[in-house]
Amino acid sequence: MEDELHGVVPCSSLAVDSILRVGTAGALWGLCIGPYDARKLGLTGVARTSFVAKTVGKFGFQCGLVAGIYTVSRYGIQEYRGRNDWVNGLVAGAVAGAAVAARTRNLTQVLGMAALVSAFSAAADYSRTS
């Protein structure tokens, strides 16, 4: 569906859409995992509520950030190359994975995350276009 919209809808609109969708999914995941982690830590009351709220925000922000970087990278590469194929997803996945892992400042983790996200992105694009 996004491929049909490319060219009609600006890349920035597609990026905002993906940030909102994936960020919401991340927030829901944080809402599911937050109480579990709070229970494991033995938190109760206000401390538990604060921990869950921070977890929801953290997961929502991280997922939205990855989605935004991936979408902007993918459509930017597609515009540059003039083709819509699995290579766009491969490179955009590497960029998004490296951006997420960059704050670890560990080259091994940056390269590993870039390869992992890149492989999943390329596989998803390949399966969609084949």
XYZ file of C-alpha atoms in Angstrom:
130
model
C 0.000 0.000 0.000
C 2.808 2.423 0.819
C 4.342 1.826 -2.610
C 1.073 2.912 -4.205
C 1.146 6.123 -2.168
C 4.750 6.961 -3.006
C 4.744 9.698 -5.607
C 1.279 10.892 -4.603
C 1.883 11.546 -0.907
C 5.066 13.319 0.273
C 7.726 11.278 2.025
C 7.316 13.383 5.167
C 3.646 12.392 5.424
C 4.514 8.714 5.050
C 7.201 9.122 7.714
C 4.776 10.748 10.163
C 2.255 7.986 9.472
C 4.804 5.253 10.166
C 6.081 7.035 13.292
C 2.557 7.248 14.692
C 1.654 3.659 13.821
C 4.840 1.965 14.986
C 5.245 4.351 17.929
C 1.748 3.419 19.094
C 2.610 -0.269 18.776
C 5.755 0.343 20.828
C 3.766 2.190 23.475
C 1.320 -0.716 23.673
C 4.248 -3.101 24.050
C 5.597 -0.898 26.845
C 2.170 -0.969 28.474
C 2.288 -4.762 28.421
C 5.888 -5.234 29.585
C 6.027 -2.322 32.076
C 3.866 -3.870 34.823
C 5.719 -7.168 34.466
C 9.115 -5.500 34.908
C 7.770 -3.373 37.781
C 6.579 -6.506 39.568
C 9.973 -8.157 39.066
C 11.621 -5.101 40.628
C 9.151 -5.131 43.532
C 7.751 -1.664 42.828
C 4.357 -0.622 44.190
C 2.195 2.489 44.256
C 3.485 5.694 42.734
C 6.888 4.189 41.961
C 5.231 1.417 39.940
C 3.004 3.861 38.058
C 5.960 6.096 37.270
C 8.019 3.122 36.082
C 5.237 1.898 33.795
C 4.708 5.394 32.356
C 8.431 5.761 31.638
C 8.496 2.312 30.027
C 5.551 3.179 27.777
C 7.225 6.418 26.706
C 10.591 4.788 26.139
C 9.276 1.955 23.977
C 6.945 4.260 22.046
C 9.721 6.744 21.335
C 12.276 4.117 20.326
C 9.902 2.296 17.999
C 8.707 5.543 16.439
C 12.291 6.690 15.946
C 13.264 3.501 14.132
C 10.163 3.688 11.940
C 10.828 7.305 11.031
C 14.475 6.739 10.166
C 13.622 3.663 8.137
C 10.817 5.331 6.177
C 12.744 8.488 5.348
C 15.830 6.472 4.384
C 13.886 4.015 2.248
C 12.039 6.634 0.235
C 15.110 8.842 -0.043
C 17.098 5.940 -1.452
C 14.212 5.055 -3.750
C 14.158 8.613 -5.095
C 17.929 8.602 -5.564
C 18.086 5.209 -7.293
C 14.862 5.591 -9.246
C 13.912 1.974 -8.491
C 11.547 0.307 -6.064
C 13.136 -2.989 -5.074
C 14.456 -4.881 -2.057
C 17.791 -3.015 -2.095
C 16.059 0.118 -0.793
C 14.809 -1.801 2.244
C 18.209 -3.424 2.746
C 20.068 -0.118 2.913
C 17.353 1.687 4.882
C 17.277 -1.165 7.404
C 21.024 -0.887 7.865
C 20.752 2.872 8.425
C 17.892 2.492 10.931
C 19.601 -0.348 12.795
C 22.890 1.535 13.019
C 21.113 4.680 14.224
C 19.402 2.790 17.028
C 22.566 1.041 18.175
C 24.772 4.135 17.812
C 24.147 5.241 21.379
C 25.858 2.091 22.669
C 29.113 3.361 21.112
C 30.140 -0.237 20.508
C 31.034 -0.919 16.883
C 30.187 -4.613 17.191
C 26.669 -3.846 18.399
C 26.173 -1.148 15.760
C 27.211 -3.491 12.952
C 25.171 -6.370 14.376
C 22.008 -4.323 14.723
C 22.503 -2.807 11.266
C 22.848 -6.299 9.770
C 19.851 -7.671 11.683
C 17.428 -4.871 10.804
C 18.761 -4.797 7.255
C 18.160 -8.519 6.781
C 14.607 -8.344 8.131
C 13.813 -5.283 6.013
C 15.188 -6.836 2.839
C 13.306 -10.071 3.490
C 10.059 -8.186 4.054
C 10.535 -6.095 0.891
C 11.526 -9.142 -1.150
C 8.517 -11.154 0.011
C 6.195 -8.235 -0.759
C 7.542 -7.615 -4.263
C 7.938 -11.253 -5.326
